[in-house]
């Protein structure tokens, strides 16, 4: 090598030292860059994962809401509202029940909409507590579909006479709410 | 660096190259003291630059003298030694102090041994060539410097000794006093036949003994005589020599000392040279006779070697430092790529729109439906809590009877979370302090319902035909 490179030969050790220093510096620089890249990648992944978690939470909330809303739809296990009322009258042995129905138009500009039926209900009761039992039965049979909005409770005029007829009359305004889907 | 070699300059001016291989020194090449030999050596050296060389001179012109100087140190001592050298060997380049010792244990003087070589073939032919070829020369040494180490190696070390070695060209005699050479002489018998050599050895030995005996400060008392010669020469020594010489000389056969094969004439002829060369390689003397400039190539080579070693070590250290980092970097890059890939995958999963199920409303409809449901739920409620609280109050106040009750719930204006429940009752009783009933009712309901309740007196009537009655409106906010 001394013969082949007579001019460069004395400089070769210095070149090797510089090469060694360069190698060490390059390795250190590369490692610093790699660490920075790794930190950036970890941060990006963490951000994506947090976004994913947030999305999952939102989706979970949506699913919960959807499942809750599905309860408002007409379900096979829930009887139609006239049947429910008849079943309640029979179970509570109410002497009399009359009602007037009026369908209430709610917003129907989309496929999914709420459908409401307002009932003016007149009940003949033997006792005031029967009204509470009636309302409880509405909740048991129809869930939150039934909403009691107004109720008037008063004794009948014939109360002082001995009669097999009910002594108390209740006039209620209730609304039956249902979620519908326009197919 | 390659193994060391010895450039042996014989008494006749020939230069031979020796090298130690497998524990034995062997002759590599011989060059005559001619122009042809000089060219051959130049060509030989051009291809063997890497070796470090020692030059051993076995010259008839070698001189060794003893001298004394006061015990001083530093540059003064150096100057004094140079002056002594100039005094004893004027005009000679190859001269040097080769040994020194205090004259007495507590003496104030120092004994020096100075040596010089005036070999013309060496100075005019071989040294310029060695310098021209940039031969890595460690130093120039003489056979007299090796006498004491050789005897020590042969376990024949004596304080005072006379070593005689029969060589191919002649007889080398070295006198040692206090283990330091004080006299050397080379007697050439190049023209003598093999049969004449024992006789000449006997004569030369007697002459040397006589000369040294007469010489002042020669230390002849107790001087051991050691003769190393081929077994054939020792066998040919005349009997009177063996009997009269006192004390009896120690005779060593060269074949025994160097362990050569008797039939190998070439090796036997060179054995005496090899004996000194092996000793030179084994224990190189501290002092050398050459000028300092002949060692410049070696020093330069050593500096180069040091710089190469430093640079190589630096490179190795940097590689030791860098290789694990590179390995770690590769792993980090792989991890980064995996993380980036996962992040990309997550991003793609997130960006992929999830189509709502066929039987599910989309997000906008869902929000709208929820809003409508909330407003609808504000319209309904359950009268149970209020009616039970009223029943409890009526039980506590049996003087009053409920005539009728009206309950309704309506959304509270300005609120999206509360509704207002209004209960109207009509009570009938004998004595009706109107405001006190309202206050009693309010207190009772506040306790039972755990929330503030408004009880407003609405109407009071009393006539002669019926019992007095009062009507109250009870208001409270509820959350459906």
XYZ file of C-alpha atoms in Angstrom:
663
model
C 0.000 0.000 0.000
C 2.927 2.280 0.741
C 4.188 1.645 -2.797
C 0.796 1.920 -4.453
C -0.217 5.089 -2.624
C 3.067 6.835 -1.815
C 1.496 10.278 -1.386
C -1.595 9.244 0.499
C -0.086 6.555 2.695
C 0.980 8.855 5.588
C -2.493 10.393 5.603
C -4.324 7.088 5.734
C -4.300 6.741 9.566
C -5.727 10.250 9.887
C -8.330 9.369 7.273
C -9.212 6.230 9.203
C -9.555 8.226 12.427
C -11.827 10.704 10.652
C -13.760 7.821 9.168
C -14.136 6.298 12.646
C -15.347 9.608 14.063
C -17.716 9.966 11.130
C -19.075 6.478 11.680
C -19.657 7.177 15.369
C -21.312 10.535 14.664
C -23.456 9.034 11.916
C -24.546 6.220 14.220
C -25.403 8.653 17.000
C -27.276 10.965 14.628
C -29.161 8.090 13.096
C -30.147 6.820 16.497
C -31.390 10.255 17.542
C -33.435 10.488 14.352
C -34.775 6.985 14.868
C -35.816 7.823 18.408
C -37.557 10.954 17.173
C -39.304 8.977 14.453
C -40.352 6.353 16.971
C -41.700 9.005 19.334
C -43.614 10.638 16.474
C -45.002 7.273 15.392
C -46.032 6.458 18.954
C -47.691 9.853 19.274
C -49.515 9.422 15.962
C -50.661 5.961 16.928
C -51.775 7.207 20.330
C -53.730 9.989 18.688
C -55.332 7.566 16.252
C -56.142 5.190 19.076
C -57.677 7.943 21.183
C -59.731 9.018 18.179
C -60.698 5.409 17.688
C -61.655 5.133 21.344
C -63.710 8.300 21.079
C -65.393 6.953 17.964
C -66.044 3.678 19.732
C -67.575 5.538 22.656
C -69.717 7.522 20.291
C -70.729 4.350 18.493
C -71.494 2.699 21.817
C -73.618 5.652 22.852
C -75.364 5.515 19.516
C -75.972 1.791 19.895
C -77.366 2.333 23.361
C -79.614 5.076 22.073
C -80.676 2.951 19.155
C -81.510 0.014 21.369
C -83.445 2.402 23.602
C -85.282 3.807 20.623
C -86.105 0.343 19.361
C -88.157 -0.119 22.513
C -90.336 2.672 21.286
C -91.153 0.861 18.091
C -94.059 -1.466 17.741
C -92.684 -4.719 19.091
C -94.328 -8.152 18.858
C -94.182 -8.642 22.609
C -96.117 -5.433 23.229
C -99.809 -5.593 22.576
C -101.588 -2.822 20.676
C -102.734 -0.023 22.874
C -106.491 -0.864 22.780
C -105.650 -4.379 23.903
C -103.478 -3.029 26.678
C -106.325 -0.850 27.947
C -108.754 -3.732 27.821
C -106.336 -5.995 29.664
C -105.838 -3.317 32.349
C -109.570 -2.837 32.800
C -110.006 -6.570 33.134
C -107.121 -7.023 35.570
C -108.165 -4.098 37.773
C -111.874 -4.976 37.446
C -112.716 -1.407 36.619
C -116.468 -0.928 36.370
C -116.263 1.390 33.428
C -113.854 2.811 30.885
C -114.574 5.129 27.986
C -112.162 6.890 25.752
C -111.995 9.147 22.745
C -109.047 8.875 20.351
C -107.331 11.566 18.374
C -104.208 10.981 16.330
C -101.741 13.807 16.655
C -99.649 14.652 13.605
C -96.000 15.035 14.604
C -93.105 15.793 12.262
C -93.169 13.255 9.439
C -90.742 14.761 6.967
C -88.271 11.864 7.335
C -88.482 8.107 7.253
C -88.274 7.870 11.018
C -90.895 9.780 13.008
C -92.837 9.784 16.209
C -96.512 8.863 16.043
C -98.714 10.035 18.881
C -102.292 9.078 19.816
C -104.097 11.225 22.361
C -106.838 9.599 24.366
C -109.485 11.262 26.501
C -110.204 8.544 28.978
C -113.061 8.309 31.473
C -112.689 5.687 34.167
C -115.124 4.561 36.780
C -113.280 3.667 39.966
C -114.183 2.095 43.232
C -111.298 3.738 45.027
C -108.797 6.555 44.389
C -105.901 4.121 44.432
C -107.297 2.414 41.377
C -106.154 5.412 39.392
C -102.583 4.849 40.543
C -102.886 1.143 39.801
C -104.181 2.019 36.362
C -101.185 4.279 35.675
C -98.781 1.640 36.978
C -100.331 -0.937 34.680
C -99.887 1.400 31.739
C -96.160 1.523 32.489
C -95.941 -2.230 32.982
C -97.677 -3.085 29.745
C -96.617 -0.291 27.440
C -93.396 0.960 28.975
C -92.740 4.609 28.441
C -95.074 4.730 25.486
C -97.882 5.893 27.741
C -97.729 9.452 29.033
C -100.267 10.706 31.528
C -100.721 14.390 30.921
C -103.845 15.346 32.866
C -106.159 13.705 35.277
C -109.328 14.822 37.103
C -110.594 12.786 40.007
C -113.929 13.412 41.678
C -116.683 11.455 43.391
C -119.922 10.793 41.562
C -123.029 12.657 42.616
C -124.697 9.407 43.538
C -122.094 8.725 46.191
C -124.520 9.203 49.040
C -126.883 6.640 47.676
C -126.375 2.958 48.091
C -125.567 1.852 44.608
C -123.532 -0.923 42.916
C -122.038 1.705 40.600
C -118.581 3.170 41.159
C -118.256 5.987 43.538
C -115.382 7.808 41.831
C -114.921 8.954 38.306
C -111.577 9.864 36.725
C -111.133 11.760 33.536
C -107.618 11.509 32.099
C -105.776 12.700 29.034
C -103.051 10.308 28.031
C -100.823 10.030 25.007
C -99.565 6.859 23.417
C -96.175 7.476 21.701
C -94.678 5.172 19.094
C -91.637 5.296 16.838
C -92.482 4.491 13.263
C -90.487 3.908 10.119
C -91.818 4.733 6.730
C -90.886 1.783 4.527
C 5.898 -5.731 12.224
C 7.611 -8.683 10.546
C 10.234 -10.782 12.421
C 13.603 -9.198 13.004
C 16.529 -10.029 10.721
C 20.216 -9.729 11.227
C 22.587 -8.246 8.670
C 25.868 -9.956 9.464
C 28.994 -8.264 8.144
C 31.845 -10.745 8.186
C 35.507 -9.922 8.578
C 36.060 -10.243 4.829
C 33.345 -7.700 4.107
C 30.626 -10.143 3.051
C 27.132 -9.377 4.191
C 24.733 -12.173 4.987
C 21.115 -11.979 6.062
C 19.900 -14.166 8.897
C 16.466 -14.774 10.232
C 15.117 -16.721 13.153
C 12.630 -19.392 12.187
C 11.124 -21.935 14.552
C 13.652 -21.054 17.237
C 16.723 -21.463 15.003
C 18.570 -18.841 13.047
C 19.060 -19.570 9.384
C 20.918 -17.760 6.689
C 18.661 -16.249 4.041
C 21.207 -14.851 1.615
C 24.837 -13.820 1.287
C 26.143 -10.853 -0.667
C 29.796 -10.374 -1.585
C 31.513 -7.061 -1.028
C 31.353 -6.270 -4.728
C 29.169 -4.113 -6.913
C 27.257 -7.214 -7.962
C 26.622 -8.123 -4.357
C 25.579 -4.566 -3.657
C 23.019 -4.643 -6.482
C 21.732 -7.991 -5.340
C 21.302 -6.682 -1.814
C 19.504 -3.603 -3.133
C 17.058 -5.776 -5.031
C 16.642 -8.036 -2.036
C 15.910 -5.114 0.247
C 13.390 -3.586 -2.139
C 11.195 -6.589 -1.596
C 11.765 -6.864 2.160
C 11.061 -3.421 3.539
C 8.803 -4.554 6.298
C 11.462 -6.338 8.332
C 13.331 -4.741 11.172
C 17.046 -5.396 10.994
C 19.959 -5.606 13.386
C 23.454 -5.292 12.019
C 26.170 -7.427 13.575
C 29.718 -6.563 12.569
C 32.498 -9.064 13.029
C 35.333 -6.857 11.936
C 39.049 -7.169 12.384
C 39.115 -3.422 12.783
C 37.006 -3.469 15.908
C 38.642 -1.858 18.872
C 37.603 -1.899 22.496
C 39.220 0.312 25.105
C 38.521 0.941 28.746
C 38.462 4.383 30.245
C 37.474 6.166 33.453
C 35.629 9.378 33.993
C 34.452 11.182 37.134
C 30.964 10.385 38.282
C 28.867 13.087 36.722
C 25.461 13.201 35.097
C 23.536 14.868 32.309
C 25.005 16.735 29.390
C 28.408 17.029 31.058
C 28.730 13.271 31.166
C 27.594 13.020 27.551
C 30.128 15.632 26.459
C 32.867 13.937 28.420
C 32.083 10.576 26.845
C 32.091 12.160 23.380
C 35.439 13.714 24.154
C 36.800 10.340 25.247
C 35.491 8.731 22.066
C 37.116 11.429 19.960
C 40.306 11.005 21.934
C 40.490 7.224 21.447
C 38.950 6.897 17.996
C 39.504 10.118 16.105
C 37.733 10.424 12.743
C 35.632 7.291 13.198
C 31.842 7.400 12.699
C 31.007 4.041 14.201
C 32.012 4.488 17.819
C 30.065 4.314 21.004
C 30.072 3.658 24.676
C 29.116 -0.011 24.951
C 29.302 -0.587 28.725
C 29.824 1.312 31.949
C 30.077 0.493 35.611
C 31.325 2.177 38.787
C 34.970 1.496 39.447
C 34.232 0.740 43.095
C 31.000 0.389 44.983
C 31.425 3.819 46.592
C 33.915 5.168 44.092
C 33.906 8.600 42.558
C 34.835 7.418 39.091
C 33.031 5.444 36.452
C 34.592 2.811 34.234
C 33.623 3.014 30.569
C 34.063 0.607 27.737
C 34.317 2.333 24.394
C 34.225 0.565 21.078
C 34.731 1.557 17.465
C 34.713 -0.041 14.044
C 36.736 1.233 11.119
C 35.556 -1.282 8.545
C 35.755 0.440 5.113
C 33.394 -2.020 3.387
C 30.818 -1.324 6.027
C 31.073 2.441 5.885
C 31.519 2.862 2.154
C 29.338 0.097 0.764
C 26.753 -1.403 3.093
C 25.679 1.510 5.286
C 25.003 3.897 2.353
C 23.000 1.161 0.672
C 21.050 0.466 3.836
C 20.329 4.160 4.168
C 19.369 4.449 0.488
C 16.957 1.511 0.707
C 15.379 2.901 3.912
C 16.118 -0.351 5.678
C 14.609 -0.419 9.141
C 17.812 -0.693 11.134
C 17.640 -0.970 14.861
C 21.358 -0.632 15.440
C 24.915 -1.762 14.709
C 26.464 -4.188 17.177
C 29.746 -6.006 17.525
C 30.607 -9.542 18.546
C 32.506 -8.263 21.579
C 29.245 -6.844 22.962
C 27.747 -10.322 22.812
C 30.578 -12.172 24.609
C 29.262 -11.619 28.135
C 25.621 -12.505 27.303
C 26.828 -15.565 25.391
C 28.816 -16.885 28.358
C 25.879 -16.185 30.633
C 23.635 -18.064 28.259
C 26.089 -20.989 28.225
C 26.122 -20.872 32.036
C 29.864 -20.107 31.947
C 29.637 -16.558 33.216
C 32.887 -15.518 34.952
C 33.881 -12.166 36.356
C 37.044 -12.248 34.260
C 37.160 -14.386 31.180
C 38.847 -14.731 27.844
C 36.507 -16.050 25.174
C 37.980 -17.482 22.033
C 35.667 -18.499 19.231
C 36.994 -20.212 16.162
C 35.168 -18.889 13.130
C 35.285 -19.656 9.446
C 37.581 -16.744 8.696
C 39.628 -16.623 11.859
C 39.654 -16.435 15.608
C 37.588 -13.927 17.613
C 39.018 -13.248 21.044
C 37.233 -11.135 23.622
C 38.527 -10.401 27.075
C 35.979 -9.663 29.780
C 36.855 -7.900 33.008
C 34.058 -7.485 35.462
C 31.731 -8.832 32.742
C 32.683 -5.968 30.472
C 34.706 -6.353 27.285
C 38.076 -4.692 27.659
C 39.890 -6.157 24.700
C 38.990 -7.820 21.428
C 40.982 -9.127 18.550
C 40.265 -10.933 15.349
C 42.996 -13.093 13.892
C 42.403 -14.055 10.297
C 43.505 -17.439 9.025
C 41.606 -17.387 5.828
C 44.552 -18.840 3.950
C 45.200 -21.613 6.460
C 44.161 -25.211 5.772
C 41.941 -27.166 8.141
C 44.939 -29.129 9.458
C 46.812 -25.952 10.369
C 43.972 -24.394 12.366
C 44.507 -26.300 15.677
C 48.167 -25.317 15.705
C 47.432 -21.714 14.911
C 44.731 -21.684 17.583
C 47.268 -22.947 20.113
C 49.845 -20.380 19.127
C 47.367 -17.525 19.024
C 45.997 -18.452 22.418
C 49.470 -18.471 23.954
C 50.283 -15.114 22.404
C 47.059 -13.587 23.664
C 47.638 -14.918 27.148
C 51.124 -13.533 27.197
C 49.974 -10.215 25.830
C 47.113 -9.864 28.212
C 49.227 -10.980 31.126
C 51.674 -8.181 30.439
C 48.955 -5.622 29.806
C 48.207 -3.272 32.730
C 44.885 -3.691 34.451
C 44.236 -6.817 32.481
C 42.703 -8.744 35.354
C 44.584 -11.927 34.579
C 44.185 -13.307 38.050
C 41.434 -15.857 37.929
C 40.704 -15.327 34.251
C 38.833 -18.239 32.787
C 39.717 -19.267 29.263
C 36.866 -20.545 27.199
C 37.448 -21.838 23.715
C 34.558 -22.589 21.384
C 35.610 -24.393 18.259
C 34.531 -27.257 16.020
C 35.111 -30.630 17.594
C 37.672 -31.492 14.922
C 39.716 -28.403 15.806
C 39.580 -29.167 19.515
C 40.671 -32.738 18.857
C 43.633 -31.453 16.872
C 44.996 -29.238 19.627
C 48.531 -30.273 20.657
C 48.772 -31.965 24.084
C 51.232 -29.448 25.511
C 48.590 -26.777 25.079
C 46.158 -28.680 27.192
C 48.634 -29.478 29.883
C 50.609 -26.270 30.271
C 47.973 -23.664 29.941
C 46.883 -22.683 33.448
C 44.314 -22.698 34.534
C 43.005 -25.334 32.221
C 40.882 -23.839 29.430
C 37.235 -24.784 29.043
C 36.838 -26.323 25.643
C 33.409 -26.301 24.080
C 32.643 -28.054 20.850
C 30.695 -25.851 18.497
C 28.538 -28.815 17.577
C 27.513 -29.209 21.219
C 26.902 -25.520 21.769
C 24.942 -24.934 18.603
C 23.677 -28.487 18.198
C 24.581 -28.840 14.533
C 24.847 -32.040 12.575
C 28.516 -33.103 12.115
C 28.086 -33.905 8.441
C 26.525 -30.506 7.676
C 29.635 -28.653 6.625
C 27.849 -25.490 5.572
C 25.991 -25.197 8.810
C 29.106 -25.962 10.811
C 31.055 -23.292 9.007
C 28.376 -20.745 9.821
C 27.701 -22.048 13.302
C 30.014 -19.593 15.049
C 28.286 -16.738 13.222
C 24.879 -18.167 14.066
C 25.969 -18.462 17.690
C 26.481 -14.716 17.983
C 23.448 -13.909 15.811
C 21.202 -16.033 17.961
C 22.563 -14.303 21.028
C 21.978 -10.919 19.415
C 18.353 -11.764 18.704
C 17.921 -13.294 22.128
C 19.430 -10.461 24.139
C 20.060 -7.335 22.115
C 22.669 -5.078 23.797
C 21.561 -1.739 25.121
C 24.164 0.303 23.229
C 24.732 0.304 19.480
C 27.576 1.819 17.524
C 25.813 3.368 14.586
C 24.988 7.054 14.234
C 21.492 8.092 15.202
C 20.438 8.863 11.625
C 20.561 5.190 10.637
C 17.659 4.580 12.999
C 15.449 7.276 11.470
C 13.575 4.922 9.106
C 12.869 2.611 12.013
C 11.636 5.462 14.174
C 9.511 6.715 11.324
C 8.197 3.224 10.805
C 7.415 2.917 14.499
C 5.591 6.228 14.406
C 3.642 5.035 11.383
C 2.927 1.778 13.112
C 1.753 3.642 16.203
C -0.464 5.911 14.136
C -1.879 2.875 12.322
C -2.528 1.135 15.607
C -4.168 4.235 17.080
C -6.292 4.723 13.994
C -7.209 1.041 13.878
C -8.082 1.098 17.571
C -10.174 4.226 17.016
C -11.927 2.559 14.115
C -12.556 -0.562 16.201
C -13.886 1.523 19.089
C -16.132 3.495 16.795
C -17.396 0.276 15.238
C -17.940 -1.209 18.703
C -19.903 1.940 19.491
C -21.674 2.172 16.163
C -22.620 -1.426 15.388
C -24.969 -1.829 18.397
C -26.407 1.580 17.570
C -26.995 0.512 13.989
C -28.634 -2.634 15.244
C -30.788 -0.619 17.637
C -31.564 1.853 14.858
C -32.752 -0.959 12.627
C -35.027 -2.197 15.396
C -36.283 1.331 16.075
C -36.994 1.877 12.396
C -38.861 -1.413 12.254
C -40.882 -0.427 15.305
C -41.563 3.003 13.822
C -42.717 1.431 10.565
C -44.948 -1.000 12.426
C -46.427 1.811 14.488
C -46.937 3.940 11.390
C -48.574 0.981 9.679
C -50.858 0.427 12.652
C -51.673 4.129 12.795
C -52.468 4.090 9.096
C -54.637 1.025 9.553
C -56.473 2.674 12.425
C -56.903 5.831 10.377
C -58.293 3.812 7.477
C -60.651 1.961 9.791
C -61.772 5.257 11.238
C -62.212 6.940 7.894
C -64.267 4.059 6.546
C -67.834 5.243 7.021
C -69.945 2.751 8.867
C -73.218 2.588 7.055
C -76.138 2.616 9.408
C -78.108 -0.590 9.584
C -81.125 -0.758 7.381
C -83.452 -0.706 10.346
C -81.625 2.118 12.119
C -81.897 5.829 11.572
C -78.863 7.778 10.509
C -77.102 10.149 12.869
C -79.077 13.225 11.901
C -82.403 11.420 12.248
C -81.243 9.940 15.514
C -80.447 13.336 16.953
C -83.743 14.714 15.761
C -85.685 11.786 17.173
C -83.914 12.123 20.510
C -84.747 15.814 20.647
C -88.378 15.156 19.845
C -88.539 12.359 22.379
C -87.123 14.610 25.080
C -89.744 17.248 24.363
C -92.475 14.612 24.304
C -91.363 13.125 27.612
C -91.676 16.542 29.172
C -95.412 16.298 28.559
C -96.098 13.230 30.697
C -95.607 11.997 34.231
C -96.938 9.922 37.091
C -99.218 11.383 39.794
C -98.369 8.633 42.309
C -95.845 10.581 44.365
C -98.085 13.602 44.785
C -101.214 11.579 45.477
C -99.502 9.479 48.142
C -98.175 12.628 49.818
C -101.689 14.132 49.777
C -103.168 10.924 51.153
C -100.676 10.994 54.030
C -101.634 14.605 54.839
C -105.348 13.756 54.704
C -104.769 10.843 57.072
C -103.031 13.203 59.486
C -105.878 15.750 59.139
C -109.129 13.730 59.235
C -111.206 16.901 59.642
C -110.792 17.590 55.960
C -112.109 15.613 53.057
C -111.021 15.653 49.455
C -113.862 16.822 47.208
C -112.034 16.458 43.913
C -108.517 16.415 42.495
C -107.097 17.559 39.205
C -103.540 16.665 38.212
C -101.677 17.773 35.139
C -98.131 18.105 33.894
C -96.818 20.459 31.283
C -93.418 21.379 29.949
C -91.766 24.137 31.868
C -91.252 27.183 29.737
C -87.570 27.863 29.089
C -86.360 24.486 30.370
C -85.543 21.336 28.466
C -85.093 19.079 31.466
C -87.954 19.856 33.809
C -91.705 19.905 33.720
C -94.181 21.584 36.018
C -96.649 19.432 37.829
C -99.826 21.221 38.970
C -102.245 19.506 41.297
C -105.526 21.220 42.154
C -107.424 19.906 45.132
C -110.679 20.931 46.744
C -111.058 20.242 50.449
C -114.188 20.285 52.539
C -114.173 20.685 56.313
C -115.929 22.197 59.278
C -113.549 24.924 60.173
C -111.223 26.130 57.519
C -108.671 28.773 58.398
C -107.717 29.106 54.823
C -104.059 30.194 55.034
C -103.162 27.865 57.849
C -104.313 24.856 55.821
C -102.166 25.967 52.924
C -99.177 26.368 55.231
C -99.712 22.953 56.817
C -100.097 21.345 53.432
C -96.958 23.022 52.146
C -94.840 21.896 55.109
C -96.089 18.352 54.860
C -95.462 18.116 51.112
C -91.993 19.659 51.407
C -91.004 17.000 53.905
C -92.521 14.098 52.001
C -91.476 15.121 48.526
C -88.011 16.389 49.556
C -88.346 19.402 47.347
C -89.866 22.874 47.541
C -93.499 22.963 46.690
C -95.778 25.908 46.134
C -99.213 25.728 47.657
C -101.421 28.486 46.385
C -104.848 29.220 47.827
C -107.096 29.574 44.910
C -110.663 29.772 46.088
C -112.725 29.693 49.267
C -116.460 29.371 49.527
C -118.946 28.938 52.297
C -122.716 29.103 52.424
C -125.470 28.008 54.697
C -126.531 24.957 52.743
C -123.168 23.238 52.461
C -119.983 22.803 54.370
C -117.209 25.346 53.629
C -114.610 24.254 51.121
C -111.272 25.534 49.865
C -109.400 24.977 46.632
C -105.594 24.869 46.427
C -103.179 24.651 43.567
C -99.930 22.783 44.327
C -97.051 23.354 41.996
C -93.681 21.679 41.815
C -91.029 21.030 39.210
C -90.368 17.440 38.243
C -87.944 15.720 35.961
C -89.588 13.142 33.797
